[in-house]
Tab-separated table of C-alpha atoms in Angstrom:
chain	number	residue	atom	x	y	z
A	697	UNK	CA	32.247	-7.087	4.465
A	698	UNK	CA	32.940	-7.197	0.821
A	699	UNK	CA	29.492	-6.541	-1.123
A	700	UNK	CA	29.410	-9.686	-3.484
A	701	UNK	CA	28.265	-8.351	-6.925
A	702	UNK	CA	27.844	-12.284	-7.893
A	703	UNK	CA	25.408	-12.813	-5.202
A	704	UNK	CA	23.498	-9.690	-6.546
A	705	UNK	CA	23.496	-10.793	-9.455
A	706	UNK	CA	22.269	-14.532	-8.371
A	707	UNK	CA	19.116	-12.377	-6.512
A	708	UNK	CA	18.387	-10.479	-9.372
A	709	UNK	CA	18.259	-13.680	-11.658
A	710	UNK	CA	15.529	-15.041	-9.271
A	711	UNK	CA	13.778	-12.032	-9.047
A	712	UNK	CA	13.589	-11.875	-12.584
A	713	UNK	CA	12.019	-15.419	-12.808
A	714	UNK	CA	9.494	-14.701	-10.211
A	715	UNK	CA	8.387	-11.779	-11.917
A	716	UNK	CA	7.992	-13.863	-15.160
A	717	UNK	CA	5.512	-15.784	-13.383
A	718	UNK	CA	2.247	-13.785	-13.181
A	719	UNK	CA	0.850	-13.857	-9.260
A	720	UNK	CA	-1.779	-11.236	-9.773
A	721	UNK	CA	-4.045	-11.628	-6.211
A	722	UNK	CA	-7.631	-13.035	-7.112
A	723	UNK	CA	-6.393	-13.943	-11.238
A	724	UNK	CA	-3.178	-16.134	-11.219
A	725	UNK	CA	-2.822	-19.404	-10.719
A	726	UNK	CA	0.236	-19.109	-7.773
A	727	UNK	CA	1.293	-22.582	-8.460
A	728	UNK	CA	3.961	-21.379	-11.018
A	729	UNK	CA	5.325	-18.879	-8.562
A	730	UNK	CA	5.112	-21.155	-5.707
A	731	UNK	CA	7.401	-23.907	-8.251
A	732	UNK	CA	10.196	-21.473	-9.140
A	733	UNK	CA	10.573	-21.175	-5.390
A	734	UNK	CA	10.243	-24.306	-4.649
A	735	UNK	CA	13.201	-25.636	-7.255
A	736	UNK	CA	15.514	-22.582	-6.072
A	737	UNK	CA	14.947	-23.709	-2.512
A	738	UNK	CA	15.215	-27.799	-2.759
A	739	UNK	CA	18.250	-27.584	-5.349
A	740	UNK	CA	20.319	-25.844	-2.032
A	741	UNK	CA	18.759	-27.940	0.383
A	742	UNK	CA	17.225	-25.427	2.277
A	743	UNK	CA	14.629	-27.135	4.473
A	744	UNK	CA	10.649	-25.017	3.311
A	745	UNK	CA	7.214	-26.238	3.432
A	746	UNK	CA	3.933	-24.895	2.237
A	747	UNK	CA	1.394	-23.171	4.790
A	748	UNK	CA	-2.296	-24.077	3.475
A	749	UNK	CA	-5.546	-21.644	4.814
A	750	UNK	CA	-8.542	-23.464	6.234
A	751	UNK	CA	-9.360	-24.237	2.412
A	752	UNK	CA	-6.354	-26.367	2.217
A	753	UNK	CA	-5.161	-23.406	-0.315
A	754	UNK	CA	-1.313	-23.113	-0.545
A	755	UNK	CA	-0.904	-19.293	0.730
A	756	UNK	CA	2.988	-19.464	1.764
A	757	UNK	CA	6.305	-20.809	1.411
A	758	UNK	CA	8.344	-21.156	4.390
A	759	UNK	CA	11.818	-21.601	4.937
A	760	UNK	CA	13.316	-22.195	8.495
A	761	UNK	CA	16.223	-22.168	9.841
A	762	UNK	CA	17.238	-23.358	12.838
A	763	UNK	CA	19.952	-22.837	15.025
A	764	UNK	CA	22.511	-24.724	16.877
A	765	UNK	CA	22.204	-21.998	19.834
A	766	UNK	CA	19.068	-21.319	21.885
A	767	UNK	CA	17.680	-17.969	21.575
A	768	UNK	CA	14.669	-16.232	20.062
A	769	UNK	CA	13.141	-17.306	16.064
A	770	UNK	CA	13.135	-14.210	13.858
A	771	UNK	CA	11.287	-13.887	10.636
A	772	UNK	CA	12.209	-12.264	7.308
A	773	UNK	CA	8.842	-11.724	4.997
A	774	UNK	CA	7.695	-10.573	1.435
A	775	UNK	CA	4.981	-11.397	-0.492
A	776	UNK	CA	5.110	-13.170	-3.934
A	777	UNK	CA	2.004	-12.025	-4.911
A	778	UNK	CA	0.980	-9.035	-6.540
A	779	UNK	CA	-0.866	-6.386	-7.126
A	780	UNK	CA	-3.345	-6.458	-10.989
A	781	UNK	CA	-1.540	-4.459	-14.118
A	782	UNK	CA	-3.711	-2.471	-14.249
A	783	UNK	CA	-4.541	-1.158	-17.957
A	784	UNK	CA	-1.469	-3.095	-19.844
A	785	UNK	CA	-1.585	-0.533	-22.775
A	786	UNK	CA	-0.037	2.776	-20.428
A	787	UNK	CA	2.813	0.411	-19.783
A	788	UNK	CA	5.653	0.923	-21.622
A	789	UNK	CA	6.805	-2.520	-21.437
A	790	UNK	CA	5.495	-5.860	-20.631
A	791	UNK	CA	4.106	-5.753	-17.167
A	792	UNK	CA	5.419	-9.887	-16.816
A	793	UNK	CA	9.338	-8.643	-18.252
A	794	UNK	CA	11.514	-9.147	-15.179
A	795	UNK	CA	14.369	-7.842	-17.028
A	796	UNK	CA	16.744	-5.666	-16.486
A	797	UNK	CA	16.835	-2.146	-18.516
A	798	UNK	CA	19.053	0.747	-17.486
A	799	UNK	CA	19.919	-0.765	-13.740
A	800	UNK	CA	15.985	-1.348	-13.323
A	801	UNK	CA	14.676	-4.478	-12.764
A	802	UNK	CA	11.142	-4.160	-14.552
A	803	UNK	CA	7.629	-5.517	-14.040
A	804	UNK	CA	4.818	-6.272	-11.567
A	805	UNK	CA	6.538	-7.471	-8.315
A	806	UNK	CA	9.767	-5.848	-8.840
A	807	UNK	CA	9.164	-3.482	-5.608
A	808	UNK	CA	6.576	-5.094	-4.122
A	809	UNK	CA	8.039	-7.490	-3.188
A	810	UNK	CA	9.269	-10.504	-5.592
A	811	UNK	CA	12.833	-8.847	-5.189
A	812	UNK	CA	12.722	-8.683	-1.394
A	813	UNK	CA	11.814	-12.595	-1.650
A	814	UNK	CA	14.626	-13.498	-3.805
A	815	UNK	CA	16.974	-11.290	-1.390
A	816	UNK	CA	15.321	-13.192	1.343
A	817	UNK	CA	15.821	-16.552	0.095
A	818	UNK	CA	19.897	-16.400	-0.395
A	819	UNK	CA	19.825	-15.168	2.755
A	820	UNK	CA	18.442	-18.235	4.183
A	821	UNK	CA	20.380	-20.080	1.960
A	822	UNK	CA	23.695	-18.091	3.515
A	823	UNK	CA	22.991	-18.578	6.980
A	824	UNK	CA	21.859	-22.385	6.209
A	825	UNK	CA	25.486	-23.635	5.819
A	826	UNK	CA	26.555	-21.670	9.292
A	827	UNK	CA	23.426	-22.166	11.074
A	828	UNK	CA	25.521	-24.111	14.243
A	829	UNK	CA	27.016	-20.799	15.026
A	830	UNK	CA	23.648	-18.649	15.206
A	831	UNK	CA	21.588	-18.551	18.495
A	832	UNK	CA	17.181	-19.732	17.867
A	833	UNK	CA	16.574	-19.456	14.416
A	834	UNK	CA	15.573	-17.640	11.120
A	835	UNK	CA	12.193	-17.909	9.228
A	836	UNK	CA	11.393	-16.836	5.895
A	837	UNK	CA	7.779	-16.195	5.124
A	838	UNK	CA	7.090	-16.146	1.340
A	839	UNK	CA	3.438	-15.012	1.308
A	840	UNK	CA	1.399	-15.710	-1.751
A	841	UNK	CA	-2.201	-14.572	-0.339
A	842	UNK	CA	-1.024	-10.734	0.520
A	843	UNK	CA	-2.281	-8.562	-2.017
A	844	UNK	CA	-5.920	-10.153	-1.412
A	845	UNK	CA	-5.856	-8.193	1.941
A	846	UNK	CA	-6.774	-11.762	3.355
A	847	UNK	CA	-2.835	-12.053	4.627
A	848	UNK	CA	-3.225	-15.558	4.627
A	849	UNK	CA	0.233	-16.808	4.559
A	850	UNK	CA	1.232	-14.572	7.669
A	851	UNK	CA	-1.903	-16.138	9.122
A	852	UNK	CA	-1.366	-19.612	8.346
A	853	UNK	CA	2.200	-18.949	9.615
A	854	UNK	CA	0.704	-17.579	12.876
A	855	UNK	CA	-1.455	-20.408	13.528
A	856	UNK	CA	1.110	-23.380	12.758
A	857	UNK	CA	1.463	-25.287	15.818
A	858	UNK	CA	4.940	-26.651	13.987
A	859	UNK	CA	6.240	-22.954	13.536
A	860	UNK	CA	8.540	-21.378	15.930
A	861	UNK	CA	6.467	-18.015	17.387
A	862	UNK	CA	8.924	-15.052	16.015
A	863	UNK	CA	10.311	-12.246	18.410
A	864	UNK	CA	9.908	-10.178	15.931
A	865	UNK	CA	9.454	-9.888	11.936
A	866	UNK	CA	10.785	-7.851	9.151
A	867	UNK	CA	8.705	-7.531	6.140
A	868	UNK	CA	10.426	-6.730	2.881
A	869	UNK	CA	8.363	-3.503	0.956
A	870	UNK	CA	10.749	-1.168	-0.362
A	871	UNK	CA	12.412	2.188	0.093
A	872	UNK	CA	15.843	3.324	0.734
A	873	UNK	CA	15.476	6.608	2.284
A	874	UNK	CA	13.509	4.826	5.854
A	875	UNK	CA	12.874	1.746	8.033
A	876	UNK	CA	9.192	1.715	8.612
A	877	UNK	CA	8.479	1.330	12.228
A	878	UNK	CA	4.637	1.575	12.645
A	879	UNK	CA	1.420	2.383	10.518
A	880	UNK	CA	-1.888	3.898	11.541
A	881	UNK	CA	-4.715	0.610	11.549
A	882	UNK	CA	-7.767	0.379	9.935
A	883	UNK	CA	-11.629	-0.173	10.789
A	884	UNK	CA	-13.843	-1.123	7.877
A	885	UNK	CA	-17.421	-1.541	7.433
A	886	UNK	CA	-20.116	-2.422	4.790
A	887	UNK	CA	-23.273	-0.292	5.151
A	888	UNK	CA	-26.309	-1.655	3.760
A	889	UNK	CA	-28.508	1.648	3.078
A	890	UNK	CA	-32.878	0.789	2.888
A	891	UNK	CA	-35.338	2.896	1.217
A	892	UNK	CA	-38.848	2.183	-0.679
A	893	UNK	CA	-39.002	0.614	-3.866
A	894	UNK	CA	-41.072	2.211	-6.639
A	895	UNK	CA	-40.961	3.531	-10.690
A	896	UNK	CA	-39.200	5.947	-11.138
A	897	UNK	CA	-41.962	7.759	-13.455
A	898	UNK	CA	-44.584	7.712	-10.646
A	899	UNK	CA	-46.283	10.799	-9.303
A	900	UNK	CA	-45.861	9.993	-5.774
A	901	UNK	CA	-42.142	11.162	-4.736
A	902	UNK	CA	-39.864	8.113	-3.463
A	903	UNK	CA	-36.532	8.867	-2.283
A	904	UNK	CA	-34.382	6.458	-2.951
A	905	UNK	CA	-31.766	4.171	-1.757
A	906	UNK	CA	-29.141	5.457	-3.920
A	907	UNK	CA	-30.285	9.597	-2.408
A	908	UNK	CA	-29.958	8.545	0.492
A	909	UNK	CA	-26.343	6.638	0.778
A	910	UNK	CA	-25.349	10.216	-1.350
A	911	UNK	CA	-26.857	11.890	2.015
A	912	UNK	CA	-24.719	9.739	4.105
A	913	UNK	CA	-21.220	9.813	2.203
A	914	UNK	CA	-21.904	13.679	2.455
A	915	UNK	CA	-22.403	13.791	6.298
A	916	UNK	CA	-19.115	11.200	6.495
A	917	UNK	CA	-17.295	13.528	4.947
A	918	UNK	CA	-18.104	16.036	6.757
A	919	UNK	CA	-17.496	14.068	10.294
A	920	UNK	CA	-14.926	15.692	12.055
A	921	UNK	CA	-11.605	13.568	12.939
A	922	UNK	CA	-8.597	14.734	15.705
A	923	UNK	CA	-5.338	15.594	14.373
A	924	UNK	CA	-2.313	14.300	15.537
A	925	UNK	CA	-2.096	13.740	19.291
A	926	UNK	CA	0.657	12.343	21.318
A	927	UNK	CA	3.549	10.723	19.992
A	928	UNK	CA	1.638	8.919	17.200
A	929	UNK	CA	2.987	11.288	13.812
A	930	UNK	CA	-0.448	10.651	11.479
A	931	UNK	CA	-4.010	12.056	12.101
A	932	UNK	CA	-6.813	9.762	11.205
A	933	UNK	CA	-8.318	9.489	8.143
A	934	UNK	CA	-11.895	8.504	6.748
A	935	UNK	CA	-12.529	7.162	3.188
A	936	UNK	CA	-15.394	6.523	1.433
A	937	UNK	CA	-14.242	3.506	-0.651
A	938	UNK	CA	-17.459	2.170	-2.666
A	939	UNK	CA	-21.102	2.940	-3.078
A	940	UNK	CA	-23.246	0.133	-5.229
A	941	UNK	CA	-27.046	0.648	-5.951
A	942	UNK	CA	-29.210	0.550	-8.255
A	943	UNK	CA	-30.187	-1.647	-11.101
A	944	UNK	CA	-31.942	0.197	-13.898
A	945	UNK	CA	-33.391	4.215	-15.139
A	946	UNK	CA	-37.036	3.138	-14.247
A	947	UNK	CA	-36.653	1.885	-10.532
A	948	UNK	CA	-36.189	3.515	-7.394
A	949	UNK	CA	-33.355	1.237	-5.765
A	950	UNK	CA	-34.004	-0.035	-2.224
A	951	UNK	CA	-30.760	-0.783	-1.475
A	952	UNK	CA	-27.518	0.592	-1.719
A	953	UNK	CA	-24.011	-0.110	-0.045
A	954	UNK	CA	-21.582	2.358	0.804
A	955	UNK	CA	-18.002	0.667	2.199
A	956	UNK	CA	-16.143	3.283	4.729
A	957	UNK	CA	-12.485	2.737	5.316
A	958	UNK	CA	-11.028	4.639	8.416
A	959	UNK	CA	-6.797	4.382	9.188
A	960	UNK	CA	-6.954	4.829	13.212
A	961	UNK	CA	-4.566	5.599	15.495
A	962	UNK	CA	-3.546	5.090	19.293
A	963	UNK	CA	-5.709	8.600	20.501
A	964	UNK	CA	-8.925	7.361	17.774
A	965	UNK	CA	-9.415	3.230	17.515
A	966	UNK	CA	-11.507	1.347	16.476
A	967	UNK	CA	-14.452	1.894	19.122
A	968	UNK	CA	-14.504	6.104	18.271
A	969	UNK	CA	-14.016	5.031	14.061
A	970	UNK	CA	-17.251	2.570	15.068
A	971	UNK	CA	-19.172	5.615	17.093
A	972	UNK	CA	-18.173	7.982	14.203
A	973	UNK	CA	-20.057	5.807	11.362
A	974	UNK	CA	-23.397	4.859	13.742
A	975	UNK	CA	-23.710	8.536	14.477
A	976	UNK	CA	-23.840	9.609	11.160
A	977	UNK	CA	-26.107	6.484	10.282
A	978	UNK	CA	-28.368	7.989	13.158
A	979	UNK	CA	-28.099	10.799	11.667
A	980	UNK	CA	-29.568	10.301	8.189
A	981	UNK	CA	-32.382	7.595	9.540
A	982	UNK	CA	-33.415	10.655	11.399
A	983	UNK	CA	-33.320	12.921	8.727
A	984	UNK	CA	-34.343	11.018	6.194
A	985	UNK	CA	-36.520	7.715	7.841
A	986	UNK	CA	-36.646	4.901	5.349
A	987	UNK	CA	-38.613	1.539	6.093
A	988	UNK	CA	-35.707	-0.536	7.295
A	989	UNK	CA	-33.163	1.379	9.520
A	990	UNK	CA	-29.621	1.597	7.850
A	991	UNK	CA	-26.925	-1.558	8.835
A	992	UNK	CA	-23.556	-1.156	9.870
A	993	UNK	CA	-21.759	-4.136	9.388
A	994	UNK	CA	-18.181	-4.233	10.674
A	995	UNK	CA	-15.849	-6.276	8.039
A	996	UNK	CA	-12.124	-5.562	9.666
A	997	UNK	CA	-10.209	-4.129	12.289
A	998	UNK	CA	-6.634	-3.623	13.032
A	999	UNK	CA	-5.012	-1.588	15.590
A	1000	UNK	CA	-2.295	0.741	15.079
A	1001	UNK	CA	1.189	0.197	15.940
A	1002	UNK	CA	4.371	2.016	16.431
A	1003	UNK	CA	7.839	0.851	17.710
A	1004	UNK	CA	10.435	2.555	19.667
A	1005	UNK	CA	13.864	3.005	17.798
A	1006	UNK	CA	15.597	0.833	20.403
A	1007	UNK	CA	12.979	-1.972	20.174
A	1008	UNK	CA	13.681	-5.066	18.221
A	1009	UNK	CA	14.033	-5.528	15.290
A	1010	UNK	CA	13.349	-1.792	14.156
A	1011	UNK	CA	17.296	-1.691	16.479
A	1012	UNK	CA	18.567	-3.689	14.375
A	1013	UNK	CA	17.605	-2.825	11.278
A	1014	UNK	CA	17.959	0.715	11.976
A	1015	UNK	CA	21.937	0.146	13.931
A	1016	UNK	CA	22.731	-2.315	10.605
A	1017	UNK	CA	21.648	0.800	8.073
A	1018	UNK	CA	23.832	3.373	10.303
A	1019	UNK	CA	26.731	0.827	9.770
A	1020	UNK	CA	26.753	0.086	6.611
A	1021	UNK	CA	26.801	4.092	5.953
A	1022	UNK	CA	23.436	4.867	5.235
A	1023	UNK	CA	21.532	7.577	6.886
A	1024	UNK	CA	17.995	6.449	7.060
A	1025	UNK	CA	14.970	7.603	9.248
A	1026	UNK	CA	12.424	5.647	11.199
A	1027	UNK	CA	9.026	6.477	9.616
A	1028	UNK	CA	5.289	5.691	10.676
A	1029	UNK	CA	3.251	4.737	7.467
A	1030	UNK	CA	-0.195	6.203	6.708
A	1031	UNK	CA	-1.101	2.642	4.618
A	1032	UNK	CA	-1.709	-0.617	7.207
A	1033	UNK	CA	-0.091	-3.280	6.326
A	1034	UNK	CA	0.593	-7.145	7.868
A	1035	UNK	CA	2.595	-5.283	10.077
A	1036	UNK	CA	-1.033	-4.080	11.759
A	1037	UNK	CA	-1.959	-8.067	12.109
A	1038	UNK	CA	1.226	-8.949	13.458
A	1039	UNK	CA	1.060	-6.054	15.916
A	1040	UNK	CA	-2.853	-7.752	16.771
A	1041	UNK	CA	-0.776	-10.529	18.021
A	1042	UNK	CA	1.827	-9.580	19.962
A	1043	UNK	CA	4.819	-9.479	17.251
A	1044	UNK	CA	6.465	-6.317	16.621
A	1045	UNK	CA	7.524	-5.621	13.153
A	1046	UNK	CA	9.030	-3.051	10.536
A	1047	UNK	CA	7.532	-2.837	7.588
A	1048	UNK	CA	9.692	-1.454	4.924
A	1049	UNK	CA	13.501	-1.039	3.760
A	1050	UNK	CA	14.709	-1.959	1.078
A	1051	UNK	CA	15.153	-0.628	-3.133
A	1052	UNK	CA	14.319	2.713	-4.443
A	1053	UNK	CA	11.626	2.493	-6.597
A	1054	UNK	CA	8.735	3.800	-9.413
A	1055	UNK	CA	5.137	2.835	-9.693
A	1056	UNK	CA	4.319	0.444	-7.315
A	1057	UNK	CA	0.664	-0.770	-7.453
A	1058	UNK	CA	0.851	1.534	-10.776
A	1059	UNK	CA	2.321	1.527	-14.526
A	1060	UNK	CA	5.924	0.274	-15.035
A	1061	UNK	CA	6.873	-0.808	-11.901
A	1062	UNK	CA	10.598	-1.159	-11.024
A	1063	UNK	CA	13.419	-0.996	-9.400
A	1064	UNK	CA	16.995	0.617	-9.288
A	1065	UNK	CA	19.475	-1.959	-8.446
A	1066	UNK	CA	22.643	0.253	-7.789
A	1067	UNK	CA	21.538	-0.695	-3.856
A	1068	UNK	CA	21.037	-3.790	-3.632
A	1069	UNK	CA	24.281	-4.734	-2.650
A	1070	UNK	CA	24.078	-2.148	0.323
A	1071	UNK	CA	20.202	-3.487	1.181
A	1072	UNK	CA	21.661	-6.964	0.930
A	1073	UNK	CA	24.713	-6.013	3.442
A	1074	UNK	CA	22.306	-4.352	5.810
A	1075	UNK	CA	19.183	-7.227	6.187
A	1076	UNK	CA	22.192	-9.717	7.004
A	1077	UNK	CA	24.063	-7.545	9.056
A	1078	UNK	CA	20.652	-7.272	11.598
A	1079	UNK	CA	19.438	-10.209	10.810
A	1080	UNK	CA	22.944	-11.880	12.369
A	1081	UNK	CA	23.123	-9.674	15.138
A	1082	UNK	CA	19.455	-10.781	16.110
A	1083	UNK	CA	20.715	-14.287	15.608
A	1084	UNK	CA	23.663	-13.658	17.916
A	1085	UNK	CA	26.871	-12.905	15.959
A	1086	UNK	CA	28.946	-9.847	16.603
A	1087	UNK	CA	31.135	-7.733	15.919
A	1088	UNK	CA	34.243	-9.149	13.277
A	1089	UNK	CA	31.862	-12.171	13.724
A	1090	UNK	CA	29.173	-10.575	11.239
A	1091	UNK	CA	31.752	-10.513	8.285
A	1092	UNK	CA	31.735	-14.662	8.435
């Protein structure tokens, strides 16, 4: 296939405007984000409609794409929202550019993942005017509630009862170098630590709530995790992520809250992660009894996943890469992502291939663009082959 510099150049223009629109998670307004797409979308005809949460809240776009075949719905996804700037003075440009400077795109969303949706979307809008010829049918999920760690877009896709159930997803985060076929999952809990109330000038010695969380993070630490077992490539890992308590110098806090994040894997779940946290809990109310025993109060759990290289789509994606001349790797990612949920439900799912890039979730995000033609040649390239073209076929 010929790599179309115009239809790079078409992505790169709606990438730019996306970017232009601020989508920070929890601050923007996603209604201006949501619009752009909206116009691109209805100016080519392509049929979308918005997924709404049990708030009525827009959370996604989605574009489908049916076939004139029967066969198996597959599902292309990126988010459109983003991650927060962060402090706006260490960038060196405007986090809200979405120009292009030196074959970077630039600003929040570049690499995660406003390019992948505008990549996405003229894919859609490529297979729309062929879509007789392609066996079940393509979705597009254009999730605007991802960065709240809510995924409420892949949710509300989930749970349409108009949406075709996909064989199989691939989600849009970048990187060049490897197809991401699997991530360790998560268990995460809120633990609500007691002690005595009291002045902090009295004679009588109180420990306090505050002490005593700083006794618990220490023996969390210290827990002892496995290392890698099996075929799974990533140990666990336990994080203490927040500890709040306290309200003032003269008073001995009765309450503090310590969050624990732990990434699991196939050989340590979410039961052992659970064990782990209420020993140590048993372990300080022993040690250190307070008037109300310490709470453990499970928040969210996802299980780990990892595909084979010859199960769909990570096949796909992986074969398409190979011929298109790339040499890329399959890779199991320490961070969980909505491949984790999908994996919850059944759906298999890679998680990551696409533009080389700098400072994602950090200062002056971008990406380099010399690839995109190749990226672009290799999502349609599996994405047709899933769809049922082959061979000379897949050059259309």
């Amino acid at each position: 296939m010929t790599r179309d510099l115009g239809f790079s150049s078409s992505v790169v223009e709606l990438a730019g405007e996306l970017i232009r629109r601020p989508s920070r998670a929890g601050i923007d307004d996603h209604e201006p984000v949501l619009a752009v797409l909206e116009d691109w979308l209805a100016g080519r005809g392509l049929p979308y409609r918005r997924l709404h949460d049990d708030a009525r809240r827009p959370v996604a776009l989605l574009v489908e794409i049916a076939g004139g075949r029967p066969g198996p719905w597959w599902a292309l996804d990126a988010c459109v929202d983003t991650a927060p700037y962060g402090d706006e003075s260490a960038w060196s440009f405007p986090p809200d550019a979405g120009d292009v400077v030196d074959g970077r795109l630039r600003g929040r969303g570049a690499a995660d993942s406003k390019l992948a949706a505008a990549l996405f979307c003229h894919i859609a809008a490529e297979l729309h005017g062929r879509a007789g010829e392609l066996c079940g049918g393509l979705a597009v999920l254009l999730d605007a509630d991802e960065h709240t760690g809510g995924f409420g877009g892949a949710r509300a896709y989930l749970a349409d009862p108009r949406a075709a159930r996909p064989a199989g997803v691939m989600i849009g985060y970048p990187g060049l170098q490897e197809v991401v076929v699997g991530g360790r999952g998560l268990w995460r809990a809120r633990i609500a630590v007691h002690a005595t109330s009291g002045h902090s000038g009295s004679s009588r010695a109180t420990v306090g709530a505050v002490s005593r969380a700083a006794h618990l993070v220490r023996l969390l630490d210290e827990a002892p995790l496995p290392g890698v077992s099996g075929e799974f490539p990533l140990p666990p890992k336990l994080t203490v992520t927040f500890c709040h308590g306290g309200e003032g110098f003269s008073v001995v806090p009765d309450l503090c809250e310590v969050g624990v994040d732990i990434r699991t894997t196939p050989g340590f779940g979410a039961r052992a992660a659970e064990a782990l946290v209420r020993a140590a809990v048993s372990e300080l109310d022993e040690r250190s009894p307070a008037p109300r025993p310490t709470e453990v109060r499970p928040v969210a759990a996802w299980p780990p996943y990892r595909l084979a290289e010859d199960e769909q789509p990570a096949a796909a994606l992986l074969d398409a890469a190979a011929g298109e001349g790339l040499r890329v790797r399959a890779k199991t990612a320490g961070p969980s992502n909505i491949g984790n949920l999908l994996a919850a439900e059944g759906i298999p799912a890679t998680a990551g291939f696409g533009l080389p890039y700098e400072g994602l979730h950090g200062v002056d995000e971008r990406v380099h663009l010399a690839d995109l033609p190749v990226v672009h040649a290799v999502y349609r390239r599996a994405v047709l082959g899933l769809l049922g073209v082959r061979g000379a076929a897949i050059g259309w």
